[in-house]
Coordinates of C-alpha atoms in Angstrom, one line a residue:
X46 CA 120.5 102.1 94.4
X47 CA 117.2 101.5 96.3
X48 CA 117.2 100.5 100.0
X49 CA 116.8 96.9 100.9
X50 CA 113.3 95.8 101.8
X51 CA 114.6 93.0 104.0
X52 CA 116.6 93.7 107.2
X53 CA 119.2 91.0 108.0
X54 CA 120.3 90.5 111.6
X55 CA 122.1 87.6 113.2
X56 CA 121.7 87.3 117.0
X57 CA 124.0 85.8 119.5
X58 CA 122.1 82.6 119.3
X59 CA 123.1 82.2 115.7
X60 CA 119.6 82.7 114.3
X61 CA 119.3 85.1 111.3
X62 CA 116.3 87.3 111.6
X63 CA 114.9 88.4 108.2
X64 CA 112.5 91.4 108.7
X65 CA 110.4 92.3 105.8
X66 CA 110.2 96.1 105.8
X67 CA 109.8 98.0 102.5
X68 CA 110.8 101.6 103.5
X69 CA 108.9 103.1 100.5
X70 CA 105.5 101.6 101.2
X71 CA 103.0 100.9 104.0
X72 CA 102.9 97.2 103.1
X73 CA 105.4 94.7 101.7
X74 CA 104.8 93.5 98.2
X75 CA 106.7 91.5 95.5
X76 CA 108.0 94.6 93.7
X77 CA 111.3 95.0 92.0
X78 CA 113.0 96.2 95.2
X79 CA 111.8 93.1 97.1
X80 CA 113.0 90.7 94.3
X81 CA 116.5 92.3 94.4
X82 CA 116.6 92.3 98.2
X83 CA 115.5 88.7 98.4
X84 CA 118.3 87.7 96.0
X85 CA 120.9 89.6 98.0
X86 CA 119.7 88.1 101.3
X87 CA 119.8 84.5 99.9
X88 CA 123.4 85.1 98.7
X89 CA 124.3 86.3 102.2
X90 CA 122.7 83.3 103.8
X91 CA 124.6 81.1 101.5
X92 CA 127.8 82.9 102.5
X93 CA 126.9 82.6 106.2
X94 CA 125.9 79.0 106.0
X95 CA 128.5 77.8 108.5
X96 CA 127.8 80.5 111.2
X97 CA 123.9 80.7 110.9
X98 CA 122.1 77.8 112.5
X99 CA 118.6 78.9 111.5
X100 CA 116.4 81.6 110.0
X101 CA 113.3 83.5 111.2
X102 CA 111.2 85.5 108.6
X103 CA 108.9 88.1 110.1
X104 CA 107.7 91.6 109.2
X105 CA 108.0 95.1 110.6
X106 CA 104.7 96.1 109.1
X107 CA 101.2 95.6 110.6
X108 CA 100.7 93.0 107.9
X109 CA 103.2 90.2 107.2
X110 CA 103.2 90.5 103.4
X111 CA 100.5 92.0 101.2
X112 CA 101.2 89.8 98.1
X113 CA 102.1 90.3 94.5
X114 CA 102.8 93.5 92.7
X115 CA 99.4 94.1 91.1
X116 CA 100.4 97.4 89.5
X117 CA 103.1 95.5 87.6
X118 CA 100.7 92.8 86.5
X119 CA 98.2 95.4 85.3
X120 CA 100.8 96.8 83.0
X121 CA 102.0 93.6 81.3
X122 CA 100.8 92.7 77.8
X123 CA 101.0 89.5 75.8
X124 CA 104.3 90.8 74.4
X125 CA 105.7 90.9 77.9
X126 CA 105.0 87.2 78.6
X127 CA 108.6 85.9 78.2
X128 CA 110.0 88.6 80.5
X129 CA 107.3 88.0 83.1
X130 CA 107.9 84.3 83.0
X131 CA 111.6 84.8 83.6
X132 CA 110.9 87.2 86.4
X133 CA 108.5 84.8 88.2
X134 CA 111.0 81.9 87.7
X135 CA 113.8 84.0 89.2
X136 CA 111.7 84.9 92.3
X137 CA 110.8 81.2 92.7
X138 CA 114.4 80.2 92.4
X139 CA 115.4 82.4 95.3
X140 CA 112.6 81.0 97.5
X141 CA 113.7 77.6 96.6
X142 CA 117.2 78.4 97.7
X143 CA 115.8 79.4 101.1
X144 CA 113.8 76.2 101.2
X145 CA 116.8 74.0 100.4
X146 CA 119.3 75.9 102.7
X147 CA 119.4 72.7 104.9
X148 CA 118.9 75.0 107.9
X149 CA 115.6 75.5 109.7
X150 CA 113.6 78.4 108.3
X151 CA 110.6 79.5 110.3
X152 CA 108.0 82.1 109.3
X153 CA 106.8 84.3 112.3
X154 CA 103.6 85.6 110.8
X155 CA 102.7 88.8 112.8
X156 CA 100.0 90.1 110.4
X157 CA 97.9 89.1 107.3
X158 CA 99.7 86.8 104.8
X159 CA 97.7 86.8 101.6
X160 CA 98.8 85.6 98.2
X161 CA 102.6 86.2 98.0
X162 CA 102.8 86.5 101.7
X163 CA 101.6 82.9 102.2
X164 CA 103.8 81.7 99.4
X165 CA 106.8 83.1 101.3
X166 CA 105.6 81.3 104.4
X167 CA 105.1 78.0 102.6
X168 CA 108.7 78.1 101.5
X169 CA 109.7 78.0 105.2
X170 CA 109.8 74.8 107.1
X171 CA 107.5 75.9 109.9
X172 CA 104.9 78.6 110.2
X173 CA 103.9 80.3 113.5
X174 CA 101.1 82.8 113.4
X175 CA 100.0 85.3 116.1
X176 CA 96.6 84.7 117.6
X177 CA 95.0 87.9 116.3
X178 CA 91.5 88.0 114.9
X179 CA 92.5 90.7 112.5
X180 CA 95.0 88.4 110.7
X181 CA 93.9 86.8 107.4
X182 CA 95.8 84.0 105.7
X183 CA 95.1 82.5 102.3
X184 CA 95.2 82.7 98.5
X185 CA 92.6 85.2 97.3
X186 CA 94.2 85.3 93.8
X187 CA 91.3 83.5 92.1
X188 CA 89.0 86.4 93.0
X189 CA 91.3 88.7 91.0
X190 CA 91.5 86.4 88.0
X191 CA 94.9 85.0 88.9
X192 CA 96.5 82.0 90.6
X193 CA 99.1 81.7 93.3
X194 CA 102.0 81.5 90.9
X195 CA 105.1 81.9 93.1
X196 CA 104.9 78.3 94.4
X197 CA 101.5 78.6 96.0
X198 CA 99.7 75.9 93.9
X199 CA 102.7 73.6 93.9
X200 CA 103.4 73.7 97.6
X201 CA 99.8 73.6 98.8
X202 CA 99.1 70.5 96.7
X203 CA 102.2 68.8 98.1
X204 CA 101.3 69.7 101.7
X205 CA 97.6 68.9 101.6
X206 CA 97.0 66.7 98.6
X207 CA 95.1 67.6 95.4
X208 CA 91.5 67.4 96.7
X209 CA 92.0 69.3 100.0
X210 CA 94.3 71.9 98.4
X211 CA 91.8 72.6 95.6
X212 CA 88.6 72.6 97.6
X213 CA 89.7 74.1 100.9
X214 CA 92.4 76.6 99.8
X215 CA 92.8 77.4 96.2
X216 CA 89.6 77.5 94.2
X217 CA 87.4 79.6 96.5
X218 CA 90.1 82.2 97.5
X219 CA 89.1 81.7 101.1
X220 CA 90.8 83.9 103.8
X221 CA 91.5 82.0 107.0
X222 CA 91.7 83.4 110.5
X223 CA 94.7 82.0 112.5
X224 CA 92.8 79.1 114.2
X225 CA 91.1 78.2 110.9
X226 CA 94.4 78.3 109.1
X227 CA 95.8 75.8 111.7
X228 CA 92.8 73.5 111.1
X229 CA 93.3 73.7 107.4
X230 CA 97.0 72.7 107.7
X231 CA 98.6 75.8 106.2
X232 CA 100.2 77.0 109.4
X233 CA 101.7 74.9 112.2
X234 CA 101.2 76.9 115.4
X235 CA 99.1 79.7 116.7
X236 CA 100.6 81.6 119.7
X237 CA 100.0 84.8 121.6
X238 CA 101.3 87.8 119.7
X239 CA 103.9 88.7 122.4
X240 CA 105.3 85.1 122.2
X241 CA 105.6 85.0 118.4
X242 CA 109.4 85.4 118.0
X243 CA 110.1 83.2 121.0
X244 CA 108.0 80.4 119.6
X245 CA 109.7 80.8 116.2
X246 CA 113.1 80.5 117.9
X247 CA 111.9 77.4 119.8
X248 CA 110.8 75.9 116.4
X249 CA 114.3 76.6 115.0
X250 CA 115.8 74.7 118.0
X251 CA 113.4 71.8 117.6
X252 CA 114.0 71.4 113.9
X253 CA 117.7 71.7 114.4
X254 CA 117.7 68.9 117.0
X255 CA 115.6 66.6 114.8
X256 CA 118.0 66.7 111.8
X257 CA 121.2 68.4 110.7
X258 CA 119.7 68.6 107.2
X259 CA 116.3 70.2 107.4
X260 CA 114.1 69.4 104.4
X261 CA 110.6 70.0 103.2
X262 CA 108.4 66.9 103.2
X263 CA 108.4 66.8 99.4
X264 CA 112.2 66.9 99.3
X265 CA 112.5 63.7 101.4
X266 CA 113.1 60.3 99.9
X267 CA 110.1 58.8 101.6
X268 CA 107.6 61.5 100.5
X269 CA 104.2 60.4 99.3
X270 CA 101.6 63.0 98.2
X271 CA 98.6 63.0 100.6
X272 CA 95.7 61.3 98.8
X273 CA 98.0 60.1 96.0
X274 CA 98.8 61.4 92.5
X275 CA 96.9 61.1 89.3
X276 CA 98.5 57.7 88.9
X277 CA 97.0 56.4 92.2
X278 CA 94.0 54.2 91.4
X279 CA 91.7 55.8 94.0
X280 CA 92.4 59.4 93.0
X281 CA 92.5 58.5 89.3
X282 CA 88.9 57.3 89.6
X283 CA 87.9 60.7 91.1
X284 CA 89.8 63.0 88.8
X285 CA 87.3 63.0 85.9
X286 CA 84.7 64.5 88.3
X287 CA 87.0 67.5 89.1
X288 CA 86.3 69.5 85.9
X289 CA 82.5 68.6 86.1
X290 CA 82.4 69.8 89.7
X291 CA 84.2 73.0 88.8
X292 CA 81.8 73.6 85.8
X293 CA 78.9 73.2 88.2
X294 CA 80.3 75.7 90.6
X295 CA 81.0 78.2 87.9
X296 CA 77.7 77.5 86.2
X297 CA 79.4 77.7 82.9
X298 CA 80.7 81.2 83.4
X299 CA 83.8 81.9 81.4
X300 CA 86.3 82.6 84.2
X301 CA 89.7 81.2 83.3
X302 CA 91.4 81.4 86.7
X303 CA 89.7 78.5 88.4
X304 CA 90.3 76.3 85.4
X305 CA 94.0 77.3 85.3
X306 CA 94.3 76.5 89.1
X307 CA 92.8 73.1 88.5
X308 CA 95.0 72.4 85.6
X309 CA 98.2 73.6 87.3
X310 CA 97.4 71.5 90.4
X311 CA 96.6 68.3 88.6
X312 CA 99.4 68.5 86.0
X313 CA 101.9 69.6 88.7
X314 CA 101.0 66.7 90.9
X315 CA 102.1 64.3 88.2
X316 CA 105.7 65.6 87.8
X317 CA 108.6 66.6 90.0
X318 CA 108.7 69.8 92.1
X319 CA 110.7 71.9 89.7
X320 CA 108.6 71.0 86.6
X321 CA 105.4 71.6 88.6
X322 CA 106.5 75.2 89.4
X323 CA 107.3 75.9 85.7
X324 CA 103.8 74.6 84.8
X325 CA 102.4 77.0 87.5
X326 CA 104.4 79.9 86.1
X327 CA 103.1 79.4 82.6
X328 CA 99.5 79.4 83.8
X329 CA 100.1 82.5 85.8
X330 CA 101.6 84.4 82.9
X331 CA 98.8 83.4 80.6
X332 CA 96.2 84.7 83.1
X333 CA 98.2 87.9 83.9
X334 CA 98.6 89.0 80.3
X335 CA 94.9 88.4 79.5
X336 CA 92.0 91.0 79.8
X337 CA 89.9 89.2 82.4
X338 CA 92.4 89.3 85.2
X339 CA 93.1 93.0 84.4
X340 CA 89.4 93.8 84.7
X341 CA 89.0 91.9 87.9
X342 CA 92.1 93.4 89.5
X343 CA 90.9 96.9 88.6
X344 CA 87.3 96.3 89.9
X345 CA 87.9 94.1 92.9
X346 CA 91.2 95.5 94.1
X347 CA 92.0 99.0 93.0
X348 CA 88.5 100.4 92.6
X349 CA 87.3 98.6 95.8
X350 CA 90.4 99.8 97.7
X351 CA 89.7 103.4 96.6
X352 CA 86.0 103.2 97.6
X353 CA 86.8 101.7 101.1
X354 CA 89.6 104.3 101.6
X355 CA 87.1 107.1 101.3
X356 CA 87.3 108.2 97.7
X357 CA 83.6 109.2 97.7
X358 CA 83.5 110.6 101.3
X359 CA 83.2 114.4 101.4
X360 CA 86.4 115.9 102.9
X361 CA 86.7 118.0 106.0
X362 CA 83.9 116.3 107.9
X363 CA 85.1 114.8 111.3
X364 CA 84.9 111.0 111.6
X365 CA 81.6 109.8 113.0
X366 CA 81.1 106.8 115.3
X367 CA 77.5 106.2 116.3
X368 CA 76.7 105.4 119.9
X369 CA 73.4 103.8 119.2
X370 CA 71.6 102.9 116.0
X371 CA 67.8 102.7 115.7
X372 CA 66.1 100.5 113.2
X373 CA 62.4 100.9 112.4
X374 CA 60.9 97.7 111.0
X375 CA 62.0 94.2 112.0
X376 CA 61.3 92.4 108.7
X377 CA 64.0 90.6 106.8
X378 CA 65.9 93.8 105.9
X379 CA 65.5 95.5 109.3
X380 CA 66.4 92.5 111.3
X381 CA 69.5 91.9 109.1
X382 CA 70.6 95.6 109.5
X383 CA 70.2 95.3 113.3
X384 CA 72.2 92.1 113.4
X385 CA 75.2 93.5 111.5
X386 CA 75.1 96.7 113.6
X387 CA 75.1 94.7 116.8
X388 CA 77.9 92.5 115.4
X389 CA 79.9 95.7 114.8
X390 CA 79.7 96.4 118.5
X391 CA 77.0 99.1 118.5
X392 CA 73.9 99.2 120.7
X393 CA 70.8 98.8 118.6
X394 CA 67.1 99.7 119.2
X395 CA 64.6 97.9 116.9
X396 CA 61.1 99.3 116.8
X397 CA 58.1 97.5 115.2
X398 CA 54.3 97.5 115.7
X399 CA 54.8 95.0 118.7
X400 CA 57.6 94.0 120.9
X401 CA 57.1 90.4 119.6
X402 CA 57.6 91.5 116.0
X403 CA 60.7 93.6 117.0
X404 CA 62.2 90.5 118.8
X405 CA 62.6 89.0 115.3
X406 CA 65.8 91.0 115.0
X407 CA 67.3 89.3 118.1
X408 CA 66.3 85.9 116.7
X409 CA 67.9 86.8 113.3
X410 CA 71.2 87.8 115.0
X411 CA 71.3 84.5 116.9
X412 CA 70.5 82.4 113.8
X413 CA 73.2 84.1 111.8
X414 CA 75.8 83.5 114.6
X415 CA 74.8 80.0 115.7
X416 CA 76.6 78.3 112.8
X417 CA 79.8 80.2 113.6
X418 CA 79.5 79.0 117.2
X419 CA 79.1 75.5 116.0
X420 CA 82.2 75.8 113.9
X421 CA 84.2 77.2 116.8
X422 CA 84.8 80.6 115.1
X423 CA 83.2 82.5 117.9
X424 CA 82.2 81.5 121.4
X425 CA 78.6 81.2 122.7
X426 CA 79.4 84.1 125.0
X427 CA 80.3 86.3 122.0
X428 CA 77.1 85.4 120.3
X429 CA 75.1 86.2 123.4
X430 CA 76.8 89.6 123.7
X431 CA 75.8 90.5 120.2
X432 CA 72.2 89.5 120.7
X433 CA 72.2 91.4 124.0
X434 CA 73.1 94.6 122.2
X435 CA 69.7 94.5 120.3
X436 CA 66.8 96.0 122.3
X437 CA 63.3 95.4 121.0
X438 CA 60.5 97.9 121.4
X439 CA 57.1 99.0 120.1
X440 CA 57.5 102.7 121.2
X441 CA 59.0 105.3 118.9
X442 CA 60.0 107.3 122.1
X443 CA 62.7 104.6 122.7
X444 CA 64.6 105.8 119.6
X445 CA 65.1 109.3 121.2
X446 CA 68.7 108.9 122.1
X447 CA 69.8 107.1 118.8
X448 CA 72.2 109.2 116.7
X449 CA 71.4 107.2 113.6
X450 CA 67.9 105.9 112.7
X451 CA 67.4 103.6 109.7
X452 CA 63.9 103.0 108.5
X453 CA 63.3 99.6 106.8
X454 CA 59.5 99.3 106.2
X455 CA 57.5 98.4 103.1
X456 CA 58.2 100.3 99.8
X457 CA 55.5 102.9 100.1
X458 CA 55.9 106.7 100.1
X459 CA 52.9 107.1 102.3
X460 CA 54.0 104.6 104.9
X461 CA 57.6 105.9 105.0
X462 CA 56.3 109.5 105.3
X463 CA 54.2 108.4 108.3
X464 CA 57.3 106.8 109.9
X465 CA 59.5 109.8 109.5
X466 CA 56.9 112.3 110.5
X467 CA 56.7 110.4 113.8
X468 CA 60.5 110.1 114.1
X469 CA 60.9 113.8 113.4
X470 CA 59.2 114.7 116.6
X471 CA 61.2 112.3 118.8
X472 CA 64.8 111.9 117.7
X473 CA 67.6 114.3 118.7
X474 CA 68.1 117.4 116.4
X475 CA 71.4 116.1 115.1
X476 CA 70.4 112.4 114.4
X477 CA 71.1 111.1 111.0
X478 CA 67.9 109.9 109.3
X479 CA 68.2 107.1 106.8
X480 CA 65.8 105.2 104.6
X481 CA 66.5 101.7 103.4
X482 CA 64.7 102.0 100.1
X483 CA 65.5 100.4 96.8
X484 CA 63.6 102.7 94.5
X485 CA 61.8 105.6 96.1
X486 CA 63.4 109.0 95.6
X487 CA 65.1 110.3 98.7
X488 CA 64.1 113.9 97.9
X489 CA 60.5 112.9 98.0
X490 CA 60.9 110.9 101.3
X491 CA 62.7 113.8 102.9
X492 CA 59.5 115.9 102.6
X493 CA 58.3 114.2 105.8
X494 CA 61.0 115.7 108.0
X495 CA 61.9 119.2 109.2
X496 CA 65.6 118.9 108.3
X497 CA 66.1 117.3 104.9
X498 CA 69.8 118.1 105.1
X499 CA 70.2 115.2 107.6
X500 CA 68.1 112.8 105.4
X501 CA 69.8 110.2 103.2
X502 CA 69.2 106.8 101.6
X503 CA 71.0 103.7 102.8
X504 CA 70.1 100.8 100.4
X505 CA 71.2 97.5 101.9
X506 CA 70.9 94.2 100.0
X507 CA 69.5 90.9 101.1
X508 CA 70.6 89.0 103.0
X509 CA 72.2 91.9 104.8
X510 CA 74.8 89.8 106.7
X511 CA 76.2 88.4 103.5
X512 CA 75.9 91.1 100.9
X513 CA 78.8 93.6 101.1
X514 CA 77.4 96.5 99.1
X515 CA 75.4 99.5 100.5
X516 CA 74.1 102.2 98.2
X517 CA 74.2 105.7 99.7
X518 CA 71.6 107.9 98.0
X519 CA 72.0 111.7 98.1
X520 CA 68.8 113.7 98.0
X521 CA 68.5 117.2 96.6
X522 CA 69.0 118.8 100.0
X523 CA 71.3 116.2 101.7
X524 CA 74.3 117.8 103.2
X525 CA 78.0 116.8 102.8
X526 CA 78.0 116.2 106.5
X527 CA 75.2 113.7 106.2
X528 CA 76.9 111.9 103.3
X529 CA 80.2 111.6 105.3
X530 CA 78.4 110.4 108.4
X531 CA 76.4 107.8 106.4
X532 CA 79.7 106.7 104.8
X533 CA 81.2 106.2 108.3
X534 CA 78.2 104.2 109.4
X535 CA 78.5 101.9 106.4
X536 CA 82.2 101.3 107.0
X537 CA 81.5 100.6 110.7
X538 CA 79.2 97.8 109.5
X539 CA 82.0 96.4 107.4
X540 CA 80.2 97.1 104.2
X541 CA 81.3 98.8 100.9
X542 CA 79.6 102.1 100.3
X543 CA 78.9 103.5 96.8
X544 CA 77.5 107.1 96.7
X545 CA 74.9 107.7 94.0
X546 CA 72.5 110.5 93.0
X547 CA 68.8 110.5 93.6
X548 CA 66.5 109.1 91.0
X549 CA 63.8 106.4 91.0
X550 CA 65.6 103.1 91.3
X551 CA 69.0 104.8 91.9
X552 CA 71.8 102.8 90.3
X553 CA 71.7 99.2 91.4
X554 CA 67.9 98.8 91.2
X555 CA 67.8 100.2 87.7
X556 CA 70.5 97.7 86.6
X557 CA 68.8 94.8 88.5
X558 CA 65.3 95.7 87.2
X559 CA 66.6 95.8 83.6
X560 CA 68.2 92.4 83.9
X561 CA 65.2 90.6 85.5
X562 CA 62.6 92.3 83.4
X563 CA 64.5 91.4 80.2
X564 CA 64.4 87.8 81.3
X565 CA 60.6 88.0 81.9
X566 CA 60.1 89.7 78.5
X567 CA 62.0 86.8 76.8
X568 CA 59.6 84.4 78.4
X569 CA 56.7 86.5 77.1
X570 CA 58.2 86.2 73.6
X571 CA 58.1 82.4 73.8
X572 CA 61.6 81.6 74.9
X573 CA 61.9 78.7 77.3
X574 CA 62.5 79.8 80.9
X575 CA 65.2 77.1 81.2
X576 CA 67.1 78.6 78.2
X577 CA 66.9 82.1 79.7
X578 CA 68.3 80.9 83.0
X579 CA 71.1 78.7 81.6
X580 CA 72.3 81.4 79.1
X581 CA 72.4 84.0 81.9
X582 CA 74.6 81.8 84.2
X583 CA 76.8 80.8 81.2
X584 CA 77.3 84.5 80.6
X585 CA 78.7 84.9 84.1
X586 CA 75.8 86.2 86.1
X587 CA 76.0 84.8 89.7
X588 CA 72.2 84.1 89.7
X589 CA 69.7 83.7 86.8
X590 CA 67.2 86.5 86.3
X591 CA 64.0 84.6 86.6
X592 CA 65.1 83.0 89.9
X593 CA 66.1 86.5 91.2
X594 CA 62.7 87.9 90.1
X595 CA 61.0 85.2 92.2
X596 CA 63.2 85.7 95.2
X597 CA 62.6 89.5 95.4
X598 CA 58.8 88.7 94.8
X599 CA 56.8 89.4 91.7
X600 CA 54.5 91.8 93.7
X601 CA 57.5 94.0 94.6
X602 CA 58.0 94.7 90.9
X603 CA 54.3 95.7 90.6
X604 CA 54.6 97.9 93.7
X605 CA 57.6 99.7 92.2
X606 CA 55.8 100.2 88.9
X607 CA 52.6 101.5 90.7
X608 CA 54.7 103.9 92.9
X609 CA 56.3 105.4 89.7
X610 CA 52.9 105.8 88.1
X611 CA 51.5 107.5 91.2
X612 CA 54.4 109.9 91.4
X613 CA 54.0 110.8 87.7
X614 CA 50.3 111.4 88.2
X615 CA 51.0 113.7 91.2
X616 CA 53.6 115.6 89.2
X617 CA 51.2 116.0 86.2
X618 CA 53.6 114.3 83.9
X619 CA 53.5 111.2 81.7
X620 CA 54.3 107.9 83.5
X621 CA 57.5 106.2 82.3
X622 CA 57.0 103.6 79.6
X623 CA 56.3 100.2 81.0
X624 CA 58.8 97.4 80.3
X625 CA 57.3 94.5 78.4
X626 CA 58.4 92.1 81.1
X627 CA 55.8 93.6 83.4
X628 CA 53.0 92.1 81.3
X629 CA 54.4 88.6 82.1
X630 CA 54.5 89.5 85.8
X631 CA 51.0 90.9 85.9
X632 CA 49.7 87.7 84.3
X633 CA 51.6 85.4 86.7
X634 CA 50.3 87.4 89.7
X635 CA 46.7 88.0 88.4
X636 CA 45.9 84.9 86.4
X637 CA 48.1 82.2 87.9

């Protein structure tokens, strides 16, 4: 028999402390052992009803509770739907027994509570969370093609009302920091970490003194759903706009999870609690047994987790933490790189042709952080500290003590060679040399330096502060040590690294160029640009190809084409065949 994943201790004060602690894993999840343990603990609470005056639920892990058992959900098939439905309903029944224990149950949230973790907390009568900036609280299920199906939709709607629950919590999969979770109404208190259990015990005392039969708001006779139900005239007049708004947000993309969340929320709001949870379970099972959720879970959880954990980092290389990062070029990309590096706590030196131009990086950092100051997410002092870590200069010599230098100038082999030839004479002999290029071969760019083993590509995406991906491009002579150090730099900047081989356009730019040039070619064939854009968004692309082509600039496509031709001429080989979409771009630039 497996060990319990929940420790049960009753103190002298009569409060039962339930500590979530799966001995077989680093994080608590809703696996089979948890479901058995929860059932046993609820039976024990029922038996101890007369001697226990309250319950605190907390965790022994660094996170409170990591969520559902995604490995289990990856394995289910449509044939498993009845068994999965029964499993989910049994888990909900045990959480409902805790909720209706008629004793105060308080969640002491000591770490991140995402998905199933928040669902456990919502089944408690009061939620206290530690004031720790590392803690995230929310329902990210929609980003994995799922919905919060263990009471998450049902309880959130009854706590916040339909509109607020859908917009603020459920449909976007937003992750809240503690203060923001308090503002959103999904937790009740934020306290210092060292005061967490004491505050939870005080909450038990307060709830006990208010009533000898503690109930959730939706279990009270006088309960009214915030904002009303579908039968309320005001909300009923707004409901027809909900699907249209969702369709506009999805741009017609065929993602079933947001639609299922909307349906479960609206249908559940019109019925009693138990019926609402069954509706929620049916939608969850339908999503979990389908292919889209499985693909999203694989890509956005398992694959992403493997990448961020170092799957592509060469082994045996010591961890690298740069003391100072140099950025050459303070244009949109360079300024963005400098801003995220300073935000990560690193000193940054930005070099451009003039100090005034280099100062754009400081202005960019301030403009990125100003909205967060306005929303109260960071203080003005924290913003000023980030900006102060960026030092502007027009002298290459000021980059001498940087242990990482990232070049972010125009896409020209000649210009980049000039930059690195100058850097090669200044920077320390062990500095990592990086080029932020989207298409130019790293092996060719490395010809400008005396130590190509330390030369590597770091391809950031615009806007840098928002785009999570960074492409690490390995040149022919790039060493494993350089790959590992570049990987550590990318993770320090809180970005997701993918390691790719060296070729013109690498991986992402080849995919991107194919997409946007196909769109341009269709226009050249006489297809309406509006049709091209609408069909692309309906197919699920986050942005339409012609708009993206405009945003990266038509002349950039020409520059990339011209560089490829020049490289082919220099090598004495035939230039690559030109995509028919380039004819449309040439006409737009040259004629219009």
